[in-house]
């Protein structure tokens, strides 16, 4: 395990494990308390009512921080690789970072503004998180192909692009179906007119969310060769 997490590999590993735990723990607590239906609630539904709202808010906030740290480290890795062996326009890498950080801000908004309390703000944050996150993975997949085979294997590139493609395909019906739902609520009856939209949107939401998790899992190998160096300089006047 220590060999597996050498260098800075612990950062994406912690992001993946922490975010997975956030989704699973919030879901379990919400279901056990009878606050949501066990069958396909929205992710946000599992973090709306106390006590799971506190768990969800705390854990997703930290996930947003870990996501930003992972994206910035990835940005510096690509920047250094590009200096050694030019393969990509630096602006492309910067745009990817900015979009990723905006997505992390969206995650923070989702964590701190519950969907039933301030639905407009919550939904806006979710839109930022999912759309910017999907575009980030797509741009990073393109960068991976550009740096292949010098810095990435073709298999890694294919895996990243496959995850990006699935996420892109899922985020469109997720947004479309969610926009067709006339009311925001936690309990759904299969006989209700908007139930099908809810189910399709929820399936796509969970698909995109875990798509992000599996995508960041592919960063672990890249981060193994990176170390954190803190230098202190003392100026003698």
PDB file of C-alpha atoms in Angstrom:
ATOM      1  CA  UNK A   1       0.000   0.000   0.000  1.00  0.00           C
ATOM      2  CA  UNK A   2       2.790   2.439   0.871  1.00  0.00           C
ATOM      3  CA  UNK A   3       4.437   1.703  -2.478  1.00  0.00           C
ATOM      4  CA  UNK A   4       1.115   2.170  -4.242  1.00  0.00           C
ATOM      5  CA  UNK A   5       0.684   5.586  -2.601  1.00  0.00           C
ATOM      6  CA  UNK A   6       4.220   6.860  -3.108  1.00  0.00           C
ATOM      7  CA  UNK A   7       4.779  10.468  -4.115  1.00  0.00           C
ATOM      8  CA  UNK A   8       1.581  12.512  -4.273  1.00  0.00           C
ATOM      9  CA  UNK A   9      -0.599   9.532  -5.185  1.00  0.00           C
ATOM     10  CA  UNK A  10      -2.339   9.798  -1.824  1.00  0.00           C
ATOM     11  CA  UNK A  11      -4.126  12.986  -3.009  1.00  0.00           C
ATOM     12  CA  UNK A  12      -6.311  11.446  -5.777  1.00  0.00           C
ATOM     13  CA  UNK A  13      -6.607   8.249  -3.702  1.00  0.00           C
ATOM     14  CA  UNK A  14      -7.973  10.237  -0.755  1.00  0.00           C
ATOM     15  CA  UNK A  15     -10.294  12.147  -3.088  1.00  0.00           C
ATOM     16  CA  UNK A  16     -11.713   8.922  -4.502  1.00  0.00           C
ATOM     17  CA  UNK A  17     -12.173   7.136  -1.167  1.00  0.00           C
ATOM     18  CA  UNK A  18     -13.512  10.200   0.671  1.00  0.00           C
ATOM     19  CA  UNK A  19     -16.009  11.121  -2.058  1.00  0.00           C
ATOM     20  CA  UNK A  20     -17.237   7.529  -2.349  1.00  0.00           C
ATOM     21  CA  UNK A  21     -17.695   7.411   1.419  1.00  0.00           C
ATOM     22  CA  UNK A  22     -19.572  10.729   1.342  1.00  0.00           C
ATOM     23  CA  UNK A  23     -22.125   9.404  -1.161  1.00  0.00           C
ATOM     24  CA  UNK A  24     -22.510   6.000   0.486  1.00  0.00           C
ATOM     25  CA  UNK A  25     -22.679   7.158   4.121  1.00  0.00           C
ATOM     26  CA  UNK A  26     -25.201   9.924   3.348  1.00  0.00           C
ATOM     27  CA  UNK A  27     -27.324   7.470   1.372  1.00  0.00           C
ATOM     28  CA  UNK A  28     -27.294   4.819   4.113  1.00  0.00           C
ATOM     29  CA  UNK A  29     -28.126   7.303   6.882  1.00  0.00           C
ATOM     30  CA  UNK A  30     -30.939   8.875   4.840  1.00  0.00           C
ATOM     31  CA  UNK A  31     -32.466   5.484   3.987  1.00  0.00           C
ATOM     32  CA  UNK A  32     -32.188   4.139   7.552  1.00  0.00           C
ATOM     33  CA  UNK A  33     -33.940   7.255   8.844  1.00  0.00           C
ATOM     34  CA  UNK A  34     -36.696   6.870   6.261  1.00  0.00           C
ATOM     35  CA  UNK A  35     -35.980  10.257   4.689  1.00  0.00           C
ATOM     36  CA  UNK A  36     -35.592   8.996   1.105  1.00  0.00           C
ATOM     37  CA  UNK A  37     -36.774   6.082  -0.975  1.00  0.00           C
ATOM     38  CA  UNK A  38     -33.975   3.479  -1.283  1.00  0.00           C
ATOM     39  CA  UNK A  39     -34.590   3.232  -5.041  1.00  0.00           C
ATOM     40  CA  UNK A  40     -32.672   5.923  -6.931  1.00  0.00           C
ATOM     41  CA  UNK A  41     -32.888   9.107  -4.903  1.00  0.00           C
ATOM     42  CA  UNK A  42     -30.953  12.099  -6.172  1.00  0.00           C
ATOM     43  CA  UNK A  43     -27.543  12.426  -4.548  1.00  0.00           C
ATOM     44  CA  UNK A  44     -28.666  15.727  -3.045  1.00  0.00           C
ATOM     45  CA  UNK A  45     -31.785  14.049  -1.601  1.00  0.00           C
ATOM     46  CA  UNK A  46     -29.506  12.053   0.678  1.00  0.00           C
ATOM     47  CA  UNK A  47     -28.034  15.264   2.110  1.00  0.00           C
ATOM     48  CA  UNK A  48     -31.140  17.364   2.643  1.00  0.00           C
ATOM     49  CA  UNK A  49     -32.542  16.322   6.030  1.00  0.00           C
ATOM     50  CA  UNK A  50     -30.676  16.163   9.377  1.00  0.00           C
ATOM     51  CA  UNK A  51     -28.632  14.277  10.453  1.00  0.00           C
ATOM     52  CA  UNK A  52     -27.396  13.237   6.993  1.00  0.00           C
ATOM     53  CA  UNK A  53     -27.367  16.872   5.809  1.00  0.00           C
ATOM     54  CA  UNK A  54     -24.531  17.629   8.239  1.00  0.00           C
ATOM     55  CA  UNK A  55     -22.571  14.571   7.128  1.00  0.00           C
ATOM     56  CA  UNK A  56     -23.147  15.352   3.463  1.00  0.00           C
ATOM     57  CA  UNK A  57     -22.211  19.021   3.806  1.00  0.00           C
ATOM     58  CA  UNK A  58     -19.001  18.356   5.719  1.00  0.00           C
ATOM     59  CA  UNK A  59     -17.809  15.527   3.499  1.00  0.00           C
ATOM     60  CA  UNK A  60     -18.656  17.161   0.169  1.00  0.00           C
ATOM     61  CA  UNK A  61     -16.937  20.389   1.244  1.00  0.00           C
ATOM     62  CA  UNK A  62     -13.756  18.426   1.926  1.00  0.00           C
ATOM     63  CA  UNK A  63     -14.201  16.546  -1.365  1.00  0.00           C
ATOM     64  CA  UNK A  64     -14.318  19.904  -3.146  1.00  0.00           C
ATOM     65  CA  UNK A  65     -11.046  20.885  -1.465  1.00  0.00           C
ATOM     66  CA  UNK A  66      -9.417  17.569  -2.394  1.00  0.00           C
ATOM     67  CA  UNK A  67     -10.706  17.930  -5.937  1.00  0.00           C
ATOM     68  CA  UNK A  68      -9.144  21.381  -6.254  1.00  0.00           C
ATOM     69  CA  UNK A  69      -5.847  20.078  -4.832  1.00  0.00           C
ATOM     70  CA  UNK A  70      -5.873  17.149  -7.268  1.00  0.00           C
ATOM     71  CA  UNK A  71      -6.646  19.353 -10.261  1.00  0.00           C
ATOM     72  CA  UNK A  72      -3.965  21.898  -9.392  1.00  0.00           C
ATOM     73  CA  UNK A  73      -1.372  19.150  -8.922  1.00  0.00           C
ATOM     74  CA  UNK A  74      -2.403  17.610 -12.238  1.00  0.00           C
ATOM     75  CA  UNK A  75      -2.037  21.048 -13.845  1.00  0.00           C
ATOM     76  CA  UNK A  76       1.527  21.394 -12.527  1.00  0.00           C
ATOM     77  CA  UNK A  77       2.378  17.841 -13.660  1.00  0.00           C
ATOM     78  CA  UNK A  78       1.214  18.542 -17.220  1.00  0.00           C
ATOM     79  CA  UNK A  79       2.986  21.906 -17.175  1.00  0.00           C
ATOM     80  CA  UNK A  80       6.287  20.279 -16.200  1.00  0.00           C
ATOM     81  CA  UNK A  81       5.859  17.461 -18.707  1.00  0.00           C
ATOM     82  CA  UNK A  82       5.143  19.996 -21.431  1.00  0.00           C
ATOM     83  CA  UNK A  83       8.336  21.890 -20.615  1.00  0.00           C
ATOM     84  CA  UNK A  84      10.345  18.686 -20.922  1.00  0.00           C
ATOM     85  CA  UNK A  85       8.667  17.422 -24.102  1.00  0.00           C
ATOM     86  CA  UNK A  86       6.337  19.896 -25.802  1.00  0.00           C
ATOM     87  CA  UNK A  87       3.025  18.300 -26.751  1.00  0.00           C
ATOM     88  CA  UNK A  88       0.298  20.754 -25.773  1.00  0.00           C
ATOM     89  CA  UNK A  89      -0.571  24.466 -25.784  1.00  0.00           C
ATOM     90  CA  UNK A  90      -0.221  25.715 -22.159  1.00  0.00           C
ATOM     91  CA  UNK A  91      -3.501  27.651 -22.439  1.00  0.00           C
ATOM     92  CA  UNK A  92      -5.350  24.370 -22.995  1.00  0.00           C
ATOM     93  CA  UNK A  93      -4.055  23.053 -19.684  1.00  0.00           C
ATOM     94  CA  UNK A  94      -4.935  26.330 -17.933  1.00  0.00           C
ATOM     95  CA  UNK A  95      -8.493  26.350 -19.273  1.00  0.00           C
ATOM     96  CA  UNK A  96      -8.906  22.793 -18.017  1.00  0.00           C
ATOM     97  CA  UNK A  97      -7.740  23.845 -14.541  1.00  0.00           C
ATOM     98  CA  UNK A  98     -10.064  26.864 -14.403  1.00  0.00           C
ATOM     99  CA  UNK A  99     -13.085  24.791 -15.426  1.00  0.00           C
ATOM    100  CA  UNK A 100     -12.173  22.146 -12.870  1.00  0.00           C
ATOM    101  CA  UNK A 101     -11.890  24.707 -10.075  1.00  0.00           C
ATOM    102  CA  UNK A 102     -15.245  26.235 -11.047  1.00  0.00           C
ATOM    103  CA  UNK A 103     -16.714  22.749 -10.773  1.00  0.00           C
ATOM    104  CA  UNK A 104     -15.243  22.442  -7.268  1.00  0.00           C
ATOM    105  CA  UNK A 105     -16.874  25.751  -6.323  1.00  0.00           C
ATOM    106  CA  UNK A 106     -20.133  24.267  -7.591  1.00  0.00           C
ATOM    107  CA  UNK A 107     -19.608  21.291  -5.276  1.00  0.00           C
ATOM    108  CA  UNK A 108     -19.181  23.683  -2.357  1.00  0.00           C
ATOM    109  CA  UNK A 109     -22.438  25.405  -3.242  1.00  0.00           C
ATOM    110  CA  UNK A 110     -24.235  22.049  -3.397  1.00  0.00           C
ATOM    111  CA  UNK A 111     -22.818  21.093  -0.005  1.00  0.00           C
ATOM    112  CA  UNK A 112     -23.842  24.294   1.745  1.00  0.00           C
ATOM    113  CA  UNK A 113     -27.224  25.084   0.185  1.00  0.00           C
ATOM    114  CA  UNK A 114     -29.748  22.236   0.544  1.00  0.00           C
ATOM    115  CA  UNK A 115     -32.072  21.615  -2.384  1.00  0.00           C
ATOM    116  CA  UNK A 116     -35.311  22.171  -0.432  1.00  0.00           C
ATOM    117  CA  UNK A 117     -34.097  25.297   1.381  1.00  0.00           C
ATOM    118  CA  UNK A 118     -32.649  27.240  -1.569  1.00  0.00           C
ATOM    119  CA  UNK A 119     -33.335  25.146  -4.686  1.00  0.00           C
ATOM    120  CA  UNK A 120     -32.243  27.772  -7.230  1.00  0.00           C
ATOM    121  CA  UNK A 121     -28.809  28.216  -5.641  1.00  0.00           C
ATOM    122  CA  UNK A 122     -28.423  24.470  -5.065  1.00  0.00           C
ATOM    123  CA  UNK A 123     -29.374  23.594  -8.639  1.00  0.00           C
ATOM    124  CA  UNK A 124     -27.039  26.280  -9.987  1.00  0.00           C
ATOM    125  CA  UNK A 125     -24.164  24.803  -7.999  1.00  0.00           C
ATOM    126  CA  UNK A 126     -24.998  21.298  -9.198  1.00  0.00           C
ATOM    127  CA  UNK A 127     -25.073  22.511 -12.805  1.00  0.00           C
ATOM    128  CA  UNK A 128     -21.635  24.087 -12.392  1.00  0.00           C
ATOM    129  CA  UNK A 129     -20.217  20.977 -10.736  1.00  0.00           C
ATOM    130  CA  UNK A 130     -21.501  18.495 -13.297  1.00  0.00           C
ATOM    131  CA  UNK A 131     -21.047  20.470 -16.515  1.00  0.00           C
ATOM    132  CA  UNK A 132     -17.619  21.887 -15.650  1.00  0.00           C
ATOM    133  CA  UNK A 133     -16.567  18.513 -14.252  1.00  0.00           C
ATOM    134  CA  UNK A 134     -17.518  16.678 -17.435  1.00  0.00           C
ATOM    135  CA  UNK A 135     -15.748  19.232 -19.648  1.00  0.00           C
ATOM    136  CA  UNK A 136     -12.691  18.986 -17.363  1.00  0.00           C
ATOM    137  CA  UNK A 137     -12.469  15.210 -17.810  1.00  0.00           C
ATOM    138  CA  UNK A 138     -12.895  15.589 -21.564  1.00  0.00           C
ATOM    139  CA  UNK A 139     -10.087  18.160 -21.823  1.00  0.00           C
ATOM    140  CA  UNK A 140      -7.813  16.069 -19.611  1.00  0.00           C
ATOM    141  CA  UNK A 141      -8.483  13.042 -21.821  1.00  0.00           C
ATOM    142  CA  UNK A 142      -7.432  15.032 -24.881  1.00  0.00           C
ATOM    143  CA  UNK A 143      -4.280  16.168 -23.066  1.00  0.00           C
ATOM    144  CA  UNK A 144      -3.559  12.538 -22.176  1.00  0.00           C
ATOM    145  CA  UNK A 145      -3.719  11.518 -25.829  1.00  0.00           C
ATOM    146  CA  UNK A 146      -1.438  14.396 -26.797  1.00  0.00           C
ATOM    147  CA  UNK A 147       1.144  13.268 -24.216  1.00  0.00           C
ATOM    148  CA  UNK A 148       0.983   9.611 -25.273  1.00  0.00           C
ATOM    149  CA  UNK A 149       3.213   7.557 -25.298  1.00  0.00           C
ATOM    150  CA  UNK A 150       5.790   9.762 -23.587  1.00  0.00           C
ATOM    151  CA  UNK A 151       3.803  10.372 -20.381  1.00  0.00           C
ATOM    152  CA  UNK A 152       0.722   8.139 -20.627  1.00  0.00           C
ATOM    153  CA  UNK A 153       0.018   4.656 -21.927  1.00  0.00           C
ATOM    154  CA  UNK A 154      -2.549   4.250 -24.694  1.00  0.00           C
ATOM    155  CA  UNK A 155      -4.647   2.097 -22.354  1.00  0.00           C
ATOM    156  CA  UNK A 156      -4.849   4.896 -19.787  1.00  0.00           C
ATOM    157  CA  UNK A 157      -5.871   7.320 -22.534  1.00  0.00           C
ATOM    158  CA  UNK A 158      -8.619   4.986 -23.739  1.00  0.00           C
ATOM    159  CA  UNK A 159      -9.944   4.461 -20.201  1.00  0.00           C
ATOM    160  CA  UNK A 160     -10.053   8.203 -19.525  1.00  0.00           C
ATOM    161  CA  UNK A 161     -11.786   8.953 -22.798  1.00  0.00           C
ATOM    162  CA  UNK A 162     -14.303   6.152 -22.233  1.00  0.00           C
ATOM    163  CA  UNK A 163     -15.220   7.550 -18.815  1.00  0.00           C
ATOM    164  CA  UNK A 164     -15.450  11.051 -20.286  1.00  0.00           C
ATOM    165  CA  UNK A 165     -17.705   9.822 -23.097  1.00  0.00           C
ATOM    166  CA  UNK A 166     -20.061   8.034 -20.706  1.00  0.00           C
ATOM    167  CA  UNK A 167     -20.193  11.112 -18.465  1.00  0.00           C
ATOM    168  CA  UNK A 168     -20.909  13.388 -21.437  1.00  0.00           C
ATOM    169  CA  UNK A 169     -23.643  11.045 -22.634  1.00  0.00           C
ATOM    170  CA  UNK A 170     -25.212  10.941 -19.155  1.00  0.00           C
ATOM    171  CA  UNK A 171     -25.064  14.627 -18.240  1.00  0.00           C
ATOM    172  CA  UNK A 172     -27.326  15.726 -21.138  1.00  0.00           C
ATOM    173  CA  UNK A 173     -30.393  13.567 -20.248  1.00  0.00           C
ATOM    174  CA  UNK A 174     -29.698  14.285 -16.557  1.00  0.00           C
ATOM    175  CA  UNK A 175     -30.159  18.019 -17.102  1.00  0.00           C
ATOM    176  CA  UNK A 176     -32.965  17.620 -19.654  1.00  0.00           C
ATOM    177  CA  UNK A 177     -35.079  15.309 -17.484  1.00  0.00           C
ATOM    178  CA  UNK A 178     -34.435  17.306 -14.297  1.00  0.00           C
ATOM    179  CA  UNK A 179     -35.664  20.461 -16.049  1.00  0.00           C
ATOM    180  CA  UNK A 180     -38.933  18.713 -16.937  1.00  0.00           C
ATOM    181  CA  UNK A 181     -39.740  17.873 -13.306  1.00  0.00           C
ATOM    182  CA  UNK A 182     -42.337  20.323 -12.019  1.00  0.00           C
ATOM    183  CA  UNK A 183     -41.670  19.963  -8.280  1.00  0.00           C
ATOM    184  CA  UNK A 184     -38.681  19.343  -5.987  1.00  0.00           C
ATOM    185  CA  UNK A 185     -39.347  16.688  -3.361  1.00  0.00           C
ATOM    186  CA  UNK A 186     -37.809  13.659  -1.641  1.00  0.00           C
ATOM    187  CA  UNK A 187     -40.587  11.052  -1.844  1.00  0.00           C
ATOM    188  CA  UNK A 188     -41.719   9.756  -5.236  1.00  0.00           C
ATOM    189  CA  UNK A 189     -44.610   7.543  -6.286  1.00  0.00           C
ATOM    190  CA  UNK A 190     -44.210   5.488  -9.501  1.00  0.00           C
ATOM    191  CA  UNK A 191     -47.690   6.632 -10.568  1.00  0.00           C
ATOM    192  CA  UNK A 192     -46.767  10.310 -10.598  1.00  0.00           C
ATOM    193  CA  UNK A 193     -46.399  11.958 -14.005  1.00  0.00           C
ATOM    194  CA  UNK A 194     -42.819  13.145 -13.429  1.00  0.00           C
ATOM    195  CA  UNK A 195     -41.593   9.860 -11.949  1.00  0.00           C
ATOM    196  CA  UNK A 196     -39.967   8.613 -15.167  1.00  0.00           C
ATOM    197  CA  UNK A 197     -38.087  11.902 -15.537  1.00  0.00           C
ATOM    198  CA  UNK A 198     -36.893  11.573 -11.948  1.00  0.00           C
ATOM    199  CA  UNK A 199     -35.639   8.008 -12.435  1.00  0.00           C
ATOM    200  CA  UNK A 200     -33.782   8.790 -15.679  1.00  0.00           C
ATOM    201  CA  UNK A 201     -32.254  11.946 -14.218  1.00  0.00           C
ATOM    202  CA  UNK A 202     -31.211  10.172 -11.003  1.00  0.00           C
ATOM    203  CA  UNK A 203     -29.595   7.275 -12.894  1.00  0.00           C
ATOM    204  CA  UNK A 204     -27.620   9.739 -15.011  1.00  0.00           C
ATOM    205  CA  UNK A 205     -26.625  11.786 -11.960  1.00  0.00           C
ATOM    206  CA  UNK A 206     -25.176   8.787 -10.121  1.00  0.00           C
ATOM    207  CA  UNK A 207     -23.462   7.689 -13.354  1.00  0.00           C
ATOM    208  CA  UNK A 208     -21.740  11.054 -13.796  1.00  0.00           C
ATOM    209  CA  UNK A 209     -20.797  11.300 -10.105  1.00  0.00           C
ATOM    210  CA  UNK A 210     -19.106   7.910 -10.016  1.00  0.00           C
ATOM    211  CA  UNK A 211     -17.652   8.616 -13.450  1.00  0.00           C
ATOM    212  CA  UNK A 212     -15.735  11.465 -11.812  1.00  0.00           C
ATOM    213  CA  UNK A 213     -14.559   9.118  -9.060  1.00  0.00           C
ATOM    214  CA  UNK A 214     -13.280   6.479 -11.482  1.00  0.00           C
ATOM    215  CA  UNK A 215     -11.665   9.173 -13.613  1.00  0.00           C
ATOM    216  CA  UNK A 216      -9.604  10.567 -10.737  1.00  0.00           C
ATOM    217  CA  UNK A 217      -8.603   7.015  -9.911  1.00  0.00           C
ATOM    218  CA  UNK A 218      -6.629   7.003 -13.174  1.00  0.00           C
ATOM    219  CA  UNK A 219      -4.503   9.909 -11.881  1.00  0.00           C
ATOM    220  CA  UNK A 220      -2.883   7.807  -9.157  1.00  0.00           C
ATOM    221  CA  UNK A 221      -0.119   6.415 -11.366  1.00  0.00           C
ATOM    222  CA  UNK A 222       0.759   9.899 -12.678  1.00  0.00           C
ATOM    223  CA  UNK A 223       0.969  11.280  -9.146  1.00  0.00           C
ATOM    224  CA  UNK A 224       3.332   8.547  -7.932  1.00  0.00           C
ATOM    225  CA  UNK A 225       6.334  10.275  -9.492  1.00  0.00           C
ATOM    226  CA  UNK A 226       5.512  13.668  -7.933  1.00  0.00           C
ATOM    227  CA  UNK A 227       6.799  14.835  -4.562  1.00  0.00           C
ATOM    228  CA  UNK A 228       5.896  17.847  -2.465  1.00  0.00           C
ATOM    229  CA  UNK A 229       8.882  20.046  -1.756  1.00  0.00           C
ATOM    230  CA  UNK A 230       8.771  22.914   0.727  1.00  0.00           C
ATOM    231  CA  UNK A 231      11.752  25.238   0.651  1.00  0.00           C
ATOM    232  CA  UNK A 232      12.568  27.948   3.136  1.00  0.00           C
ATOM    233  CA  UNK A 233      14.862  30.808   2.342  1.00  0.00           C
ATOM    234  CA  UNK A 234      16.490  33.046   4.921  1.00  0.00           C
ATOM    235  CA  UNK A 235      17.697  36.371   3.663  1.00  0.00           C
ATOM    236  CA  UNK A 236      20.628  37.883   5.487  1.00  0.00           C
ATOM    237  CA  UNK A 237      20.496  41.655   5.340  1.00  0.00           C
TER     238      UNK A 237
END
